[in-house]
PDB file of C-alpha atoms in Angstrom:
ATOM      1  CA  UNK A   5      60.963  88.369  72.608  1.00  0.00           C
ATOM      2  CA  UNK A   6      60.782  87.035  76.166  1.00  0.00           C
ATOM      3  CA  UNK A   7      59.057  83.612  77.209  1.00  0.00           C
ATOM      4  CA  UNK A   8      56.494  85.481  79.666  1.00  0.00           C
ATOM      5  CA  UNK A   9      53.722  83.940  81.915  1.00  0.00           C
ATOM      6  CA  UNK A  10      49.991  85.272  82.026  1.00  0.00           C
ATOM      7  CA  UNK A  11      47.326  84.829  84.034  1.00  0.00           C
ATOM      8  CA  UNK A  12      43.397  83.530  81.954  1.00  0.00           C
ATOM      9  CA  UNK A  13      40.255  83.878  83.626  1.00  0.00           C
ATOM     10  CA  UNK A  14      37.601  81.343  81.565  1.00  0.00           C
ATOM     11  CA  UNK A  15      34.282  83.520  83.272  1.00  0.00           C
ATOM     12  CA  UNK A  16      31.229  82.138  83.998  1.00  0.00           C
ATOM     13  CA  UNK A  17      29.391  83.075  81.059  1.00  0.00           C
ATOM     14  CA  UNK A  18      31.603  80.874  79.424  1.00  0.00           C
ATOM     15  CA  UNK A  19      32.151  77.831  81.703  1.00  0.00           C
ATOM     16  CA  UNK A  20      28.263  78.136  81.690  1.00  0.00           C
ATOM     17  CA  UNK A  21      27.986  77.801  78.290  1.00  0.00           C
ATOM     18  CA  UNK A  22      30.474  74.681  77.811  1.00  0.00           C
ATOM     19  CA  UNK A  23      32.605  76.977  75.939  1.00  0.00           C
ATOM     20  CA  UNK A  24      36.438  75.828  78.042  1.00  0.00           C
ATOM     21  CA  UNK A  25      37.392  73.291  75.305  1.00  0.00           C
ATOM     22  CA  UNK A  26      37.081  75.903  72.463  1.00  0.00           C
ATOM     23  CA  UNK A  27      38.231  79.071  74.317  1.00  0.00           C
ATOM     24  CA  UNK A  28      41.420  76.681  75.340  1.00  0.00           C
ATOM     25  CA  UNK A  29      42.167  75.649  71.825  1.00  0.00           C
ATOM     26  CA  UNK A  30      42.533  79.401  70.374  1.00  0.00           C
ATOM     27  CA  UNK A  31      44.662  79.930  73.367  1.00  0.00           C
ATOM     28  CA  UNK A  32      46.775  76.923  72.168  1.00  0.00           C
ATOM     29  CA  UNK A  33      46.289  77.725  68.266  1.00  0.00           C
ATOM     30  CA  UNK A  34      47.768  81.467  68.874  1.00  0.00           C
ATOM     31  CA  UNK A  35      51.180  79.496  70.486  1.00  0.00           C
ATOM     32  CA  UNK A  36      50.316  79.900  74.288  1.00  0.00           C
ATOM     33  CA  UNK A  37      50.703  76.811  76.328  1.00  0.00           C
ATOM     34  CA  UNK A  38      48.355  76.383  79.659  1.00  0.00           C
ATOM     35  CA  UNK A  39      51.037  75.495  82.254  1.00  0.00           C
ATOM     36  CA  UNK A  40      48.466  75.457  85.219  1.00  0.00           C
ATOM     37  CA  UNK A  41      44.562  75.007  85.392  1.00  0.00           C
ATOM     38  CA  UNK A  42      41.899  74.689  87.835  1.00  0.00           C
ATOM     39  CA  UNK A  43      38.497  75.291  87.773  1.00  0.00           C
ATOM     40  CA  UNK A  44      36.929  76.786  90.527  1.00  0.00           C
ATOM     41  CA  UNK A  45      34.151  78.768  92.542  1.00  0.00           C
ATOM     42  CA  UNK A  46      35.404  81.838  93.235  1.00  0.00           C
ATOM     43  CA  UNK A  47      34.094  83.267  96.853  1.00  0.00           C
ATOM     44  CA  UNK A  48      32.755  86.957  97.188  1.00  0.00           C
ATOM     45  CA  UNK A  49      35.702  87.423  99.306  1.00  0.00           C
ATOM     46  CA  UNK A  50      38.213  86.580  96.762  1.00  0.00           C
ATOM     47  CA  UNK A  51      36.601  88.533  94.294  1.00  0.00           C
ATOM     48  CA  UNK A  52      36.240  90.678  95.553  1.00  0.00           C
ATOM     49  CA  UNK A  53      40.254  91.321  96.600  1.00  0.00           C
ATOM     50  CA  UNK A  54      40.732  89.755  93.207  1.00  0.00           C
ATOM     51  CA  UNK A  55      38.552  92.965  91.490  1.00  0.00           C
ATOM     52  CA  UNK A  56      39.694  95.782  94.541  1.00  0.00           C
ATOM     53  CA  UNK A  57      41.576  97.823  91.813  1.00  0.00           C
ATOM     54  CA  UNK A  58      38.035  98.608  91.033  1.00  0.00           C
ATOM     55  CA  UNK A  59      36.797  99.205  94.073  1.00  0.00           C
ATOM     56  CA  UNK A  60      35.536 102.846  93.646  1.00  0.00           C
ATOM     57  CA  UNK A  61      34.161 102.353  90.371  1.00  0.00           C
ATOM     58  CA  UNK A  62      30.666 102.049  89.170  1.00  0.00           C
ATOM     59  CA  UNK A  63      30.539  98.588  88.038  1.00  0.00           C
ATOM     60  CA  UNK A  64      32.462  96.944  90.838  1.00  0.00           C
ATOM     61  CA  UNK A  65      29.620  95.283  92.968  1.00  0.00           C
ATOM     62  CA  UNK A  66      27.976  93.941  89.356  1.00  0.00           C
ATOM     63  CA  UNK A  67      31.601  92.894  88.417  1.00  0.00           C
ATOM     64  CA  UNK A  68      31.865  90.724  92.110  1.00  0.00           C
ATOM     65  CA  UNK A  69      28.437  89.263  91.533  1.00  0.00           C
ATOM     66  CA  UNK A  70      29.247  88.195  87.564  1.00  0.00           C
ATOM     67  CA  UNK A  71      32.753  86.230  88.854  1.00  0.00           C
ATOM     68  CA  UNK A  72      30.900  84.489  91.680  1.00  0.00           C
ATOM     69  CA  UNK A  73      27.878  83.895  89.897  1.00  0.00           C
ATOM     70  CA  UNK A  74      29.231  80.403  88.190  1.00  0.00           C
ATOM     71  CA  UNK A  75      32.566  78.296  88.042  1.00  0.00           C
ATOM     72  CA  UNK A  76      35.424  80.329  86.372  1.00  0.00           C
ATOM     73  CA  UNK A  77      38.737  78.078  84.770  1.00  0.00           C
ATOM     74  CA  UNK A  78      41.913  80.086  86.147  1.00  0.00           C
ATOM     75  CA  UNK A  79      44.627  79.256  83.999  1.00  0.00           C
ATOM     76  CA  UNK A  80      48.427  80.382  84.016  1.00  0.00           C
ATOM     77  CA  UNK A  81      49.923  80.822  79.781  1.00  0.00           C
ATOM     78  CA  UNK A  82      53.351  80.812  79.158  1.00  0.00           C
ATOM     79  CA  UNK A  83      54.381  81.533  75.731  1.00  0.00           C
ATOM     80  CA  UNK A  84      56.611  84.555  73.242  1.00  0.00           C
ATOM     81  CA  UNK A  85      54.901  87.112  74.793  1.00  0.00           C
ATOM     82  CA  UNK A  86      52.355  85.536  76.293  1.00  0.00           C
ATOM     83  CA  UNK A  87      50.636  89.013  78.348  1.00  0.00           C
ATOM     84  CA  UNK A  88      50.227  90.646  74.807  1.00  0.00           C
ATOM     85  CA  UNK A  89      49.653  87.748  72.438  1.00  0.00           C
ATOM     86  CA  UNK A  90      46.706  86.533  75.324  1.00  0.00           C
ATOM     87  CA  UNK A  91      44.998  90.267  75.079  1.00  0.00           C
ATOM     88  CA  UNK A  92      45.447  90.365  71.132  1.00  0.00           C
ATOM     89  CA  UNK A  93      43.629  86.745  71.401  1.00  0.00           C
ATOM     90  CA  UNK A  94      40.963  87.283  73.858  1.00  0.00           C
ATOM     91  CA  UNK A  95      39.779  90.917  71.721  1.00  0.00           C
ATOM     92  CA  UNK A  96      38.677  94.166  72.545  1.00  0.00           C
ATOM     93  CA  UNK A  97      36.620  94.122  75.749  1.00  0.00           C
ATOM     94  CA  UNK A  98      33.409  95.021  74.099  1.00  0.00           C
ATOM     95  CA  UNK A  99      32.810  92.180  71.882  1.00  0.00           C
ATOM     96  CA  UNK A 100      30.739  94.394  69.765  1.00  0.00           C
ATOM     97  CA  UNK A 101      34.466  96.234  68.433  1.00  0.00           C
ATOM     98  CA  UNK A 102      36.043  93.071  69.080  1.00  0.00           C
ATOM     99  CA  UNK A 103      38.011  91.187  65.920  1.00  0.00           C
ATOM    100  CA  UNK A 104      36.323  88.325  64.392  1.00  0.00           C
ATOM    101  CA  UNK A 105      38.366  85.793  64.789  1.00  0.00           C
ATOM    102  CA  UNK A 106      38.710  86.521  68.274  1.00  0.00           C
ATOM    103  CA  UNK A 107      37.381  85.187  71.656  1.00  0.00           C
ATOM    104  CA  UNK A 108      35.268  88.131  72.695  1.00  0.00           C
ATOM    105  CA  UNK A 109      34.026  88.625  69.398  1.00  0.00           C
ATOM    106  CA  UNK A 110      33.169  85.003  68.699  1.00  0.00           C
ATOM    107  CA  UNK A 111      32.302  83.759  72.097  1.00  0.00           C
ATOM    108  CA  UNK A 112      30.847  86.796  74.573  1.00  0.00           C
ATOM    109  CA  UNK A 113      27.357  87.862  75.296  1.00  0.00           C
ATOM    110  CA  UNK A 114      27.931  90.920  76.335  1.00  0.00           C
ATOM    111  CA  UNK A 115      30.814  93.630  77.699  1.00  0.00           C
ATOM    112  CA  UNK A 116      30.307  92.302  80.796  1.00  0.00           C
ATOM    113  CA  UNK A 117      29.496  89.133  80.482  1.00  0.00           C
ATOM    114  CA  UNK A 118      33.017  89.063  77.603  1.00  0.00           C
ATOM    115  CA  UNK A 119      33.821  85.212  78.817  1.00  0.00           C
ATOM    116  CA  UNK A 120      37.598  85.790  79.591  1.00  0.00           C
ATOM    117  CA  UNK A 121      40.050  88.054  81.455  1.00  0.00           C
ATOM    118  CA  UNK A 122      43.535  88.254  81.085  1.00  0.00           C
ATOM    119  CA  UNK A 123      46.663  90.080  82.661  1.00  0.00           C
ATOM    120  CA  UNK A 124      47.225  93.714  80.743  1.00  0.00           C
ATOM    121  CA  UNK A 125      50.682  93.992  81.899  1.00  0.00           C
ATOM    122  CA  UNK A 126      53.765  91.699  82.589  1.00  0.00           C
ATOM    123  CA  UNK A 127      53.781  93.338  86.209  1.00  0.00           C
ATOM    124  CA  UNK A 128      49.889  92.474  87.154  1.00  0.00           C
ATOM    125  CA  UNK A 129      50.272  89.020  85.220  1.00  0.00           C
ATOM    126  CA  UNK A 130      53.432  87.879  88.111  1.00  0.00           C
ATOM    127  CA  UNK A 131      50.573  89.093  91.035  1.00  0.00           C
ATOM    128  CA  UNK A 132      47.384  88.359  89.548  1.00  0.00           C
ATOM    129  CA  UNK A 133      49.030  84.353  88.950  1.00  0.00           C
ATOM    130  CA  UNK A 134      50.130  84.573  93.094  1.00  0.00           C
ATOM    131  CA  UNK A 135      47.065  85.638  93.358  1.00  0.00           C
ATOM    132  CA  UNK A 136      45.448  82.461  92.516  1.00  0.00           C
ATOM    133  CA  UNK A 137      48.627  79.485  92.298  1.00  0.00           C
ATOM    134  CA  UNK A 138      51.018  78.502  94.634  1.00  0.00           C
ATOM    135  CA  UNK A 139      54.408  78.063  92.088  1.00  0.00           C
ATOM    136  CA  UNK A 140      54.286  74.189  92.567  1.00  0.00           C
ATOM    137  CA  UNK A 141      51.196  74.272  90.712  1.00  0.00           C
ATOM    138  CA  UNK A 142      52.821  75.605  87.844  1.00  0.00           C
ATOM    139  CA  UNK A 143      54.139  73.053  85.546  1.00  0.00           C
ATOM    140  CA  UNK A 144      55.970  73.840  82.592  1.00  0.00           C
TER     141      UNK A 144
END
């Protein structure tokens, strides 16, 4: 297994709620270190662009509002394979089907409101960190 890098959105729902500290420390607990964080207000523009994979679908516009609707924490993990050890952490999308001991199931509101994203492939993990961090602000 490959050291791999990953990108973690903490979503409003969650910063919200006071929940970083505890989201953070399964992330740490499962073996994945955070090697960049910053928390931030995400603008509708860069949401937006952020989202634009879903441009055409349904949900997009709600999906925009949600991510600017609070502070989000964007955080870089870098661990054994970090892109599938973060989505095996972080739980089916609808916390409803979600594992217990994992983040959606133990810490979302809702499938939309599911308090974190995360990278679903090694590939979209390299852009979707570009995306947000300049490689300086990456430390290992």
């Amino acid at each position: 297994m490959a050291t791999e890098r990953t990108l973690s959105i903490i979503k409003p729902d969650a910063t919200r709620r006071n929940l970083t500290g505890n989201i953070n420390a399964v992330f740490e607990e499962a073996g994945l270190k955070i090697v960049a964080q910053k928390r931030v207000q995400l603008t509708p523009a860069q949401a937006g662009a952020f989202y634009a994979v879903h441009k055409e679908r349904p949900f997009y516009k709600d999906l925009v509002d949600f991510m600017i609707s609070g502070p989000v924490v964007l955080q870089v993990l870098e661990g054994e394979n970090a892109v599938a050890k973060n989505r095996d952490v972080m739980g089916a999308t609808d916390p409803k089907k979600a594992e217990a001991h994992t983040i959606r199931a133990r810490f979302a509101e809702s499938i939309e409101a599911n308090s974190v994203h995360g990278s679903d492939s090694a590939e979209n993990a390299a852009n979707e960190i570009r995306f947000f961090f300049a490689e300086t602000e990456i430390l290992p």
